[in-house]
CSV table of C-alpha atoms in Angstrom, one decimal:
chain,number,residue,atom,x,y,z
A,1,UNK,CA,31.6,-23.1,-1.7
A,2,UNK,CA,28.4,-22.6,0.3
A,3,UNK,CA,30.1,-19.9,2.4
A,4,UNK,CA,31.4,-18.1,-0.7
A,5,UNK,CA,27.9,-18.1,-2.2
A,6,UNK,CA,26.4,-16.9,1.1
A,7,UNK,CA,28.8,-13.9,1.2
A,8,UNK,CA,28.0,-13.0,-2.4
A,9,UNK,CA,24.2,-13.0,-1.7
A,10,UNK,CA,24.1,-11.7,1.9
A,11,UNK,CA,27.5,-9.9,2.2
A,12,UNK,CA,30.5,-10.2,4.4
A,13,UNK,CA,30.1,-10.2,8.2
A,14,UNK,CA,30.0,-6.8,9.9
A,15,UNK,CA,31.8,-6.2,13.3
A,16,UNK,CA,29.4,-5.5,16.1
A,17,UNK,CA,31.4,-2.3,16.8
A,18,UNK,CA,30.1,-0.8,13.6
A,19,UNK,CA,26.5,-1.1,14.7
A,20,UNK,CA,26.0,2.7,14.9
A,21,UNK,CA,27.1,3.1,11.3
A,22,UNK,CA,24.2,0.9,10.3
A,23,UNK,CA,21.6,3.3,11.8
A,24,UNK,CA,19.2,5.1,9.5
A,25,UNK,CA,18.7,8.8,8.8
A,26,UNK,CA,15.1,10.1,8.6
A,27,UNK,CA,14.8,9.6,4.8
A,28,UNK,CA,16.1,6.0,5.0
A,29,UNK,CA,13.9,5.3,8.0
A,30,UNK,CA,10.8,6.6,6.3
A,31,UNK,CA,11.5,4.2,3.5
A,32,UNK,CA,12.3,1.3,5.7
A,33,UNK,CA,9.4,1.6,8.3
A,34,UNK,CA,6.6,3.2,6.4
A,35,UNK,CA,5.9,1.3,3.2
A,36,UNK,CA,3.1,-0.8,4.7
A,37,UNK,CA,1.4,2.3,6.2
A,38,UNK,CA,1.7,4.3,3.0
A,39,UNK,CA,0.8,1.5,0.6
A,40,UNK,CA,-2.2,0.4,2.6
A,41,UNK,CA,-4.4,2.6,0.5
A,42,UNK,CA,-4.2,0.0,-2.2
A,43,UNK,CA,-6.0,-2.8,-0.2
A,44,UNK,CA,-7.9,-0.5,2.3
A,45,UNK,CA,-9.6,1.4,-0.4
A,46,UNK,CA,-10.3,-1.8,-2.3
A,47,UNK,CA,-11.9,-3.4,0.8
A,48,UNK,CA,-14.1,-0.3,1.4
A,49,UNK,CA,-15.2,-0.5,-2.3
A,50,UNK,CA,-15.9,-4.3,-2.1
A,51,UNK,CA,-17.8,-3.8,1.1
A,52,UNK,CA,-20.1,-1.1,-0.2
A,53,UNK,CA,-20.5,-2.0,-3.9
A,54,UNK,CA,-22.8,-4.9,-3.1
A,55,UNK,CA,-25.4,-2.3,-2.1
A,56,UNK,CA,-25.1,-0.3,-5.3
A,57,UNK,CA,-24.3,3.4,-6.0
A,58,UNK,CA,-26.1,4.7,-2.9
A,59,UNK,CA,-23.7,2.7,-0.7
A,60,UNK,CA,-20.6,3.8,-2.6
A,61,UNK,CA,-21.4,7.4,-1.7
A,62,UNK,CA,-20.6,6.5,2.0
A,63,UNK,CA,-17.0,5.8,1.1
A,64,UNK,CA,-16.0,9.4,1.8
A,65,UNK,CA,-17.4,9.7,5.3
A,66,UNK,CA,-16.0,6.3,6.2
A,67,UNK,CA,-12.6,7.5,4.9
A,68,UNK,CA,-12.9,10.6,7.1
A,69,UNK,CA,-13.7,8.5,10.2
A,70,UNK,CA,-10.7,6.2,9.5
A,71,UNK,CA,-8.4,9.2,8.9
A,72,UNK,CA,-9.5,10.7,12.3
A,73,UNK,CA,-8.6,7.4,14.0
A,74,UNK,CA,-5.2,7.5,12.1
A,75,UNK,CA,-4.2,10.9,13.5
A,76,UNK,CA,-5.3,9.9,17.0
A,77,UNK,CA,-3.2,6.7,16.9
A,78,UNK,CA,-0.2,8.6,15.4
A,79,UNK,CA,-0.3,11.2,18.1
A,80,UNK,CA,-0.5,8.5,20.8
A,81,UNK,CA,2.5,6.6,19.3
A,82,UNK,CA,4.4,9.9,19.1
A,83,UNK,CA,4.3,10.0,22.9
A,84,UNK,CA,5.2,6.3,23.1
A,85,UNK,CA,8.3,6.9,21.1
A,86,UNK,CA,9.6,9.5,23.6
A,87,UNK,CA,8.5,7.6,26.6
A,88,UNK,CA,10.1,4.3,25.4
A,89,UNK,CA,13.1,5.3,23.2
A,90,UNK,CA,14.5,1.7,23.4
A,91,UNK,CA,11.7,0.4,21.2
A,92,UNK,CA,9.4,-2.6,21.9
A,93,UNK,CA,6.2,-0.8,21.1
A,94,UNK,CA,2.9,-2.3,22.4
A,95,UNK,CA,4.5,-5.3,24.0
A,96,UNK,CA,6.9,-3.4,26.3
A,97,UNK,CA,4.3,-0.7,27.1
A,98,UNK,CA,1.6,-3.2,28.0
A,99,UNK,CA,3.9,-5.5,29.9
A,100,UNK,CA,5.5,-2.8,32.1
A,101,UNK,CA,2.2,-1.0,32.8
A,102,UNK,CA,-0.6,-3.5,32.6
A,103,UNK,CA,1.2,-6.8,33.5
A,104,UNK,CA,2.8,-9.7,31.7
A,105,UNK,CA,-0.4,-11.3,30.3
A,106,UNK,CA,-1.7,-8.1,28.5
A,107,UNK,CA,1.9,-7.7,27.3
A,108,UNK,CA,2.0,-11.1,25.8
A,109,UNK,CA,-1.5,-10.6,24.2
A,110,UNK,CA,-0.2,-7.4,22.6
A,111,UNK,CA,2.9,-9.2,21.4
A,112,UNK,CA,0.9,-12.1,19.9
A,113,UNK,CA,-1.4,-9.7,18.2
A,114,UNK,CA,1.5,-7.8,16.7
A,115,UNK,CA,3.3,-10.9,15.5
A,116,UNK,CA,0.2,-12.1,13.7
A,117,UNK,CA,-0.3,-8.6,12.3
A,118,UNK,CA,3.2,-8.5,11.0
A,119,UNK,CA,2.7,-11.9,9.3
A,120,UNK,CA,-0.5,-10.8,7.7
A,121,UNK,CA,1.0,-7.5,6.6
A,122,UNK,CA,3.7,-9.3,4.7
A,123,UNK,CA,1.3,-11.7,3.0
A,124,UNK,CA,-1.4,-9.1,2.2
A,125,UNK,CA,1.2,-6.5,0.9
A,126,UNK,CA,2.7,-9.0,-1.5
A,127,UNK,CA,-0.5,-10.4,-2.8
A,128,UNK,CA,-2.0,-6.8,-3.2
A,129,UNK,CA,1.1,-5.8,-5.1
A,130,UNK,CA,0.6,-8.7,-7.5
A,131,UNK,CA,-3.1,-7.7,-7.9
A,132,UNK,CA,-2.0,-4.2,-8.9
A,133,UNK,CA,0.2,-5.3,-11.7
A,134,UNK,CA,-2.3,-8.1,-12.8
A,135,UNK,CA,-4.9,-5.3,-13.1
A,136,UNK,CA,-2.6,-3.7,-15.8
A,137,UNK,CA,-1.6,-7.1,-17.3
A,138,UNK,CA,-4.5,-9.5,-16.8
A,139,UNK,CA,-2.5,-12.4,-18.3
A,140,UNK,CA,-0.5,-12.5,-15.1
A,141,UNK,CA,-3.6,-13.2,-13.0
A,142,UNK,CA,-3.2,-17.0,-13.0
A,143,UNK,CA,0.4,-16.7,-11.8
A,144,UNK,CA,-0.2,-14.6,-8.7
A,145,UNK,CA,1.2,-17.1,-6.2
A,146,UNK,CA,4.6,-17.8,-7.9
A,147,UNK,CA,5.1,-14.1,-8.5
A,148,UNK,CA,4.3,-13.2,-4.9
A,149,UNK,CA,6.7,-15.9,-3.6
A,150,UNK,CA,9.5,-14.7,-5.9
A,151,UNK,CA,9.1,-11.2,-4.5
A,152,UNK,CA,9.1,-12.5,-1.0
A,153,UNK,CA,12.5,-14.2,-1.5
A,154,UNK,CA,13.9,-10.9,-2.9
A,155,UNK,CA,12.7,-9.0,0.2
A,156,UNK,CA,14.1,-11.6,2.6
A,157,UNK,CA,17.5,-11.5,1.0
A,158,UNK,CA,17.6,-7.7,1.0
A,159,UNK,CA,16.8,-7.7,4.8
A,160,UNK,CA,19.4,-10.4,5.5
A,161,UNK,CA,22.0,-8.0,4.0
A,162,UNK,CA,21.3,-5.5,6.8
A,163,UNK,CA,19.1,-2.7,8.1
A,164,UNK,CA,21.0,0.0,6.2
A,165,UNK,CA,20.8,-1.8,2.9
A,166,UNK,CA,17.1,-2.4,3.3
A,167,UNK,CA,16.6,1.3,4.0
A,168,UNK,CA,18.6,2.4,0.9
A,169,UNK,CA,17.0,-0.2,-1.4
A,170,UNK,CA,13.5,0.5,-0.2
A,171,UNK,CA,13.9,4.3,-0.7
A,172,UNK,CA,13.7,4.0,-4.5
A,173,UNK,CA,10.2,2.4,-4.8
A,174,UNK,CA,8.8,4.3,-1.8
A,175,UNK,CA,9.7,7.7,-3.1
A,176,UNK,CA,8.9,6.7,-6.7
A,177,UNK,CA,5.4,5.7,-5.5
A,178,UNK,CA,4.9,8.9,-3.5
A,179,UNK,CA,5.9,11.1,-6.4
A,180,UNK,CA,3.8,9.3,-9.0
A,181,UNK,CA,0.7,8.9,-6.8
A,182,UNK,CA,0.8,12.4,-5.5
A,183,UNK,CA,1.2,13.8,-9.0
A,184,UNK,CA,-1.7,11.7,-10.2
A,185,UNK,CA,-3.9,12.9,-7.3
A,186,UNK,CA,-2.9,16.5,-8.1
A,187,UNK,CA,-3.8,16.0,-11.8
A,188,UNK,CA,-7.1,14.4,-10.7
A,189,UNK,CA,-7.9,17.4,-8.6
A,190,UNK,CA,-7.1,19.7,-11.6
A,191,UNK,CA,-9.4,17.5,-13.8
A,192,UNK,CA,-12.1,17.7,-11.2
A,193,UNK,CA,-12.0,21.5,-11.2
A,194,UNK,CA,-12.3,21.5,-15.0
A,195,UNK,CA,-15.0,18.8,-15.4
A,196,UNK,CA,-16.9,18.8,-12.2
A,197,UNK,CA,-18.0,15.8,-10.2
A,198,UNK,CA,-19.9,12.8,-11.6
A,199,UNK,CA,-23.0,11.6,-9.7
A,200,UNK,CA,-22.7,8.0,-8.3
A,201,UNK,CA,-26.2,7.5,-9.5
A,202,UNK,CA,-24.8,7.3,-13.1
A,203,UNK,CA,-22.3,4.6,-12.3
A,204,UNK,CA,-22.8,1.2,-13.7
A,205,UNK,CA,-22.3,-1.2,-10.8
A,206,UNK,CA,-21.2,-4.7,-11.6
A,207,UNK,CA,-22.9,-6.4,-8.7
A,208,UNK,CA,-23.1,-10.2,-8.7
A,209,UNK,CA,-25.2,-10.7,-5.5
A,210,UNK,CA,-26.8,-7.4,-4.5
A,211,UNK,CA,-27.5,-6.6,-0.9
A,212,UNK,CA,-29.4,-3.9,0.8
A,213,UNK,CA,-27.6,-1.0,2.6
A,214,UNK,CA,-27.7,-1.9,6.3
A,215,UNK,CA,-25.8,-0.6,9.4
A,216,UNK,CA,-23.9,-3.9,9.4
A,217,UNK,CA,-22.7,-3.3,5.8
A,218,UNK,CA,-21.4,0.2,6.8
A,219,UNK,CA,-19.7,-1.3,9.9
A,220,UNK,CA,-18.2,-4.0,7.7
A,221,UNK,CA,-16.8,-1.5,5.2
A,222,UNK,CA,-15.3,0.6,8.1
A,223,UNK,CA,-13.7,-2.4,9.7
A,224,UNK,CA,-12.2,-3.5,6.3
A,225,UNK,CA,-11.0,0.0,5.7
A,226,UNK,CA,-9.2,0.2,9.0
A,227,UNK,CA,-6.5,-2.0,7.5
A,228,UNK,CA,-5.2,1.4,6.3
A,229,UNK,CA,-3.8,1.9,9.8
A,230,UNK,CA,-1.7,-1.3,10.0
A,231,UNK,CA,2.0,-0.6,10.1
A,232,UNK,CA,1.8,2.7,11.9
A,233,UNK,CA,3.4,1.1,15.1
A,234,UNK,CA,6.5,0.0,13.2
A,235,UNK,CA,8.4,3.2,13.9
A,236,UNK,CA,7.8,2.9,17.7
A,237,UNK,CA,9.2,-0.6,17.6
A,238,UNK,CA,12.3,0.4,15.6
A,239,UNK,CA,13.4,3.6,17.4
A,240,UNK,CA,16.9,2.1,18.0
A,241,UNK,CA,17.5,1.8,14.3
A,242,UNK,CA,17.4,5.6,13.9
A,243,UNK,CA,20.5,7.9,14.1
A,244,UNK,CA,20.8,10.0,17.3
A,245,UNK,CA,18.8,11.8,18.6
A,246,UNK,CA,16.8,8.7,18.1
A,247,UNK,CA,13.5,9.6,19.7
A,248,UNK,CA,13.4,13.0,18.1
A,249,UNK,CA,14.1,11.6,14.6
A,250,UNK,CA,11.6,8.8,15.0
A,251,UNK,CA,8.9,11.2,16.2
A,252,UNK,CA,9.4,13.5,13.2
A,253,UNK,CA,9.4,10.5,10.8
A,254,UNK,CA,6.1,9.3,12.3
A,255,UNK,CA,4.5,12.7,11.9
A,256,UNK,CA,5.5,12.9,8.2
A,257,UNK,CA,4.3,9.4,7.6
A,258,UNK,CA,0.9,10.1,9.2
A,259,UNK,CA,0.4,13.2,7.0
A,260,UNK,CA,1.3,11.3,3.8
A,261,UNK,CA,-1.0,8.5,4.8
A,262,UNK,CA,-3.9,10.9,5.3
A,263,UNK,CA,-3.2,12.7,1.9
A,264,UNK,CA,-3.0,9.4,-0.1
A,265,UNK,CA,-6.0,7.8,1.6
A,266,UNK,CA,-8.4,10.7,1.5
A,267,UNK,CA,-7.2,11.9,-1.9
A,268,UNK,CA,-7.8,8.6,-3.6
A,269,UNK,CA,-11.2,8.0,-1.9
A,270,UNK,CA,-12.3,11.5,-2.8
A,271,UNK,CA,-11.4,11.3,-6.4
A,272,UNK,CA,-12.8,7.8,-6.7
A,273,UNK,CA,-16.1,9.1,-5.5
A,274,UNK,CA,-16.0,12.4,-7.4
A,275,UNK,CA,-15.5,10.6,-10.7
A,276,UNK,CA,-17.9,7.8,-9.8
A,277,UNK,CA,-15.2,5.1,-10.4
A,278,UNK,CA,-16.2,1.4,-10.3
A,279,UNK,CA,-13.9,-1.5,-11.1
A,280,UNK,CA,-14.3,-4.8,-12.9
A,281,UNK,CA,-13.9,-8.1,-10.9
A,282,UNK,CA,-10.3,-8.5,-12.0
A,283,UNK,CA,-9.2,-4.9,-11.5
A,284,UNK,CA,-8.5,-2.9,-8.3
A,285,UNK,CA,-10.4,0.3,-7.6
A,286,UNK,CA,-7.1,2.3,-7.7
A,287,UNK,CA,-6.3,0.8,-11.1
A,288,UNK,CA,-9.7,1.9,-12.3
A,289,UNK,CA,-9.1,5.4,-10.9
A,290,UNK,CA,-5.6,5.7,-12.6
A,291,UNK,CA,-7.1,4.4,-15.9
A,292,UNK,CA,-9.9,7.0,-15.7
A,293,UNK,CA,-7.5,9.8,-15.1
A,294,UNK,CA,-4.5,8.8,-17.2
A,295,UNK,CA,-6.0,6.5,-19.8
A,296,UNK,CA,-4.1,3.5,-21.2
A,297,UNK,CA,-0.8,5.5,-21.4
A,298,UNK,CA,2.7,5.1,-19.9
A,299,UNK,CA,1.8,7.3,-16.8
A,300,UNK,CA,-0.9,4.7,-16.0
A,301,UNK,CA,1.7,1.9,-16.1
A,302,UNK,CA,4.1,3.9,-14.1
A,303,UNK,CA,1.5,4.3,-11.3
A,304,UNK,CA,0.7,0.6,-11.4
A,305,UNK,CA,4.4,-0.5,-11.3
A,306,UNK,CA,5.2,1.9,-8.5
A,307,UNK,CA,2.2,0.5,-6.6
A,308,UNK,CA,3.5,-3.0,-7.1
A,309,UNK,CA,7.0,-1.9,-5.9
A,310,UNK,CA,5.8,-0.2,-2.7
A,311,UNK,CA,3.4,-3.0,-1.9
A,312,UNK,CA,6.3,-5.4,-2.3
A,313,UNK,CA,8.6,-3.4,-0.1
A,314,UNK,CA,5.6,-2.9,2.3
A,315,UNK,CA,6.4,-6.4,3.5
A,316,UNK,CA,9.7,-4.8,4.7
A,317,UNK,CA,7.7,-3.2,7.5
A,318,UNK,CA,7.1,-6.7,8.8
A,319,UNK,CA,10.7,-7.7,8.2
A,320,UNK,CA,11.8,-4.6,10.2
A,321,UNK,CA,9.3,-5.1,13.1
A,322,UNK,CA,8.8,-8.9,13.4
A,323,UNK,CA,12.5,-9.8,14.0
A,324,UNK,CA,12.9,-7.0,16.6
A,325,UNK,CA,9.8,-7.9,18.5
A,326,UNK,CA,10.7,-11.6,18.4
A,327,UNK,CA,14.2,-10.8,19.8
A,328,UNK,CA,12.7,-8.9,22.7
A,329,UNK,CA,10.3,-11.8,23.4
A,330,UNK,CA,13.3,-14.2,23.1
A,331,UNK,CA,15.3,-12.2,25.7
A,332,UNK,CA,12.3,-12.4,28.0
A,333,UNK,CA,12.2,-16.2,27.6
A,334,UNK,CA,8.8,-16.5,25.7
A,335,UNK,CA,10.1,-17.7,22.3
A,336,UNK,CA,13.2,-19.6,21.3
A,337,UNK,CA,16.4,-17.8,22.4
A,338,UNK,CA,17.8,-18.2,18.8
A,339,UNK,CA,15.5,-15.4,17.7
A,340,UNK,CA,17.5,-12.9,19.8
A,341,UNK,CA,20.8,-13.7,18.2
A,342,UNK,CA,22.3,-11.1,15.8
A,343,UNK,CA,23.5,-12.4,12.5
A,344,UNK,CA,26.7,-11.6,10.7
A,345,UNK,CA,25.1,-8.5,9.1
A,346,UNK,CA,23.9,-7.2,12.5
A,347,UNK,CA,20.2,-8.1,11.9
A,348,UNK,CA,18.0,-10.8,13.6
A,349,UNK,CA,18.4,-13.2,10.7
A,350,UNK,CA,16.6,-16.1,12.3
A,351,UNK,CA,13.5,-13.9,12.8
A,352,UNK,CA,13.7,-12.8,9.1
A,353,UNK,CA,13.9,-16.4,7.8
A,354,UNK,CA,11.0,-17.5,10.1
A,355,UNK,CA,8.8,-14.7,8.9
A,356,UNK,CA,9.6,-15.4,5.3
A,357,UNK,CA,8.7,-19.1,5.7
A,358,UNK,CA,5.4,-18.3,7.5
A,359,UNK,CA,4.5,-15.7,4.9
A,360,UNK,CA,5.2,-18.0,2.0
A,361,UNK,CA,3.0,-20.7,3.6
A,362,UNK,CA,0.1,-18.2,4.0
A,363,UNK,CA,0.4,-17.0,0.4
A,364,UNK,CA,0.4,-20.5,-0.9
A,365,UNK,CA,-2.5,-21.7,1.3
A,366,UNK,CA,-4.7,-18.8,0.4
A,367,UNK,CA,-3.7,-19.0,-3.3
A,368,UNK,CA,-2.6,-15.4,-3.4
A,369,UNK,CA,-6.1,-14.0,-2.7
A,370,UNK,CA,-5.7,-10.7,-0.9
A,371,UNK,CA,-9.5,-10.5,-0.1
A,372,UNK,CA,-9.3,-13.9,1.6
A,373,UNK,CA,-6.3,-12.8,3.8
A,374,UNK,CA,-7.9,-9.5,4.9
A,375,UNK,CA,-10.6,-10.5,7.4
A,376,UNK,CA,-8.6,-10.7,10.6
A,377,UNK,CA,-5.9,-8.2,9.5
A,378,UNK,CA,-7.0,-5.2,11.5
A,379,UNK,CA,-8.0,-7.2,14.6
A,380,UNK,CA,-4.4,-7.8,15.8
A,381,UNK,CA,-3.3,-4.2,15.0
A,382,UNK,CA,-6.1,-2.6,17.0
A,383,UNK,CA,-5.9,-5.0,19.9
A,384,UNK,CA,-2.2,-4.0,20.2
A,385,UNK,CA,-3.1,-0.3,19.7
A,386,UNK,CA,-5.6,-0.4,22.6
A,387,UNK,CA,-3.4,-2.3,25.0
A,388,UNK,CA,-0.5,0.1,24.3
A,389,UNK,CA,-2.5,3.3,24.8
A,390,UNK,CA,-4.1,2.0,28.0
A,391,UNK,CA,-0.6,1.2,29.2
A,392,UNK,CA,0.6,4.7,28.4
A,393,UNK,CA,-2.3,6.2,30.4
A,394,UNK,CA,-1.0,4.3,33.5
A,395,UNK,CA,2.6,5.2,32.6
A,396,UNK,CA,1.9,9.0,32.7
A,397,UNK,CA,-0.2,8.6,35.9
A,398,UNK,CA,2.7,7.0,37.7
A,399,UNK,CA,5.6,8.9,36.1
A,400,UNK,CA,3.9,12.4,36.3
A,401,UNK,CA,6.5,14.9,35.2
A,402,UNK,CA,6.0,17.9,32.8
A,403,UNK,CA,2.6,18.2,31.2
A,404,UNK,CA,1.8,14.7,32.4
A,405,UNK,CA,-2.0,15.3,32.5
A,406,UNK,CA,-2.2,16.4,28.9
A,407,UNK,CA,-0.1,13.5,27.8
A,408,UNK,CA,-2.2,11.1,29.8
A,409,UNK,CA,-5.4,12.5,28.3
A,410,UNK,CA,-4.0,12.3,24.8
A,411,UNK,CA,-3.2,8.6,25.3
A,412,UNK,CA,-6.6,8.1,27.0
A,413,UNK,CA,-8.4,9.5,24.0
A,414,UNK,CA,-6.3,7.2,21.8
A,415,UNK,CA,-7.2,4.2,24.0
A,416,UNK,CA,-10.9,5.0,23.8
A,417,UNK,CA,-10.8,5.6,20.0
A,418,UNK,CA,-8.9,2.4,19.2
A,419,UNK,CA,-11.0,0.3,21.6
A,420,UNK,CA,-14.2,1.5,20.0
A,421,UNK,CA,-12.7,0.8,16.6
A,422,UNK,CA,-11.7,-2.7,17.8
A,423,UNK,CA,-15.3,-3.3,19.0
A,424,UNK,CA,-16.6,-2.3,15.6
A,425,UNK,CA,-14.2,-4.6,13.9
A,426,UNK,CA,-14.9,-7.4,16.3
A,427,UNK,CA,-18.7,-7.0,15.9
A,428,UNK,CA,-18.4,-6.9,12.1
A,429,UNK,CA,-16.2,-10.0,11.9
A,430,UNK,CA,-18.4,-11.9,14.4
A,431,UNK,CA,-21.6,-11.1,12.5
A,432,UNK,CA,-19.9,-12.0,9.2
């Protein structure tokens, strides 16, 4: 009885010899590995807004330069990981790179940082998705925790069915979000050309406890906004899940993802500032932008629902990355060996279940509050970024080969950029 129910929910076992059939093409892989990175505009923009709004309209005008700085870091990190993909086509990301080039301890630090980051990615994505739909339907606000937990169970079951299934299922909300959001941004640009910009000085700022604009406030907003970059490493961890030529396909997918991230992030921040958008305490800043452009019409609800859907499947980035990294660590003897075992559906099912349980615990303990979950979100990601890029510098120095100096300098610039960003984030969190 139990086995029959299990096969209905998860599916029949798949022979190991069919593993190559389960690999993803570029469209499926973009859907499977990029939702966290693409959807991060929802909570990253929100955190920048919350960080600046306490200082009034003058501070909100800094959202655009902060967004430009974060986007610059985004493209540096993406270029650095493009090189990592081709240098380490078997996956592993920051852990493997740091371990092989800097030593075991830096490798384990990178792995620990990534595991925590994956866990927080899942929790933050789900709670932010619920916030998006609660902005459209305020009656749902008191039920954020059970809704988030229900969505978590659905994501877990989809991933237990297998990598290919998760890629196909995730494609629908990912591409629906991209189409609806890019159309909204295009319409917003058209409206801006017709109406002109609105001065932030005219915005009515709902500030509960106003603060003065200080360098710390700007650093805090930058640090919070850097959550937009979480998830960008997932493709370098999951190169083996791509169809051959794996490294080439993974690199192209990473490039497309970085361009889309930049468009969504800068486009939404630019329009928010151009139209002097502010949000109420129980509404996200992106909901306020969509409401300003589309009104209380069905396109507004389409944008909110597709935002909910992509934030829900953004947790899939964690379910794609966490089990794979756990399996690598298990094979190296640092976590229980059961995490390296492939399940009947050719996925690391023990890692998937472990991540789901830990994520559910976080959502429950923090009562579904995205803002409460954010503070240490970017620390783990940028610590792993820095160790990975520093490791790649040593890799090119030792390996040499064609254009090795240019490659080494590229990763060196990446290491400096991410370490400086990590310092800013650490300083901001410490002072806070």
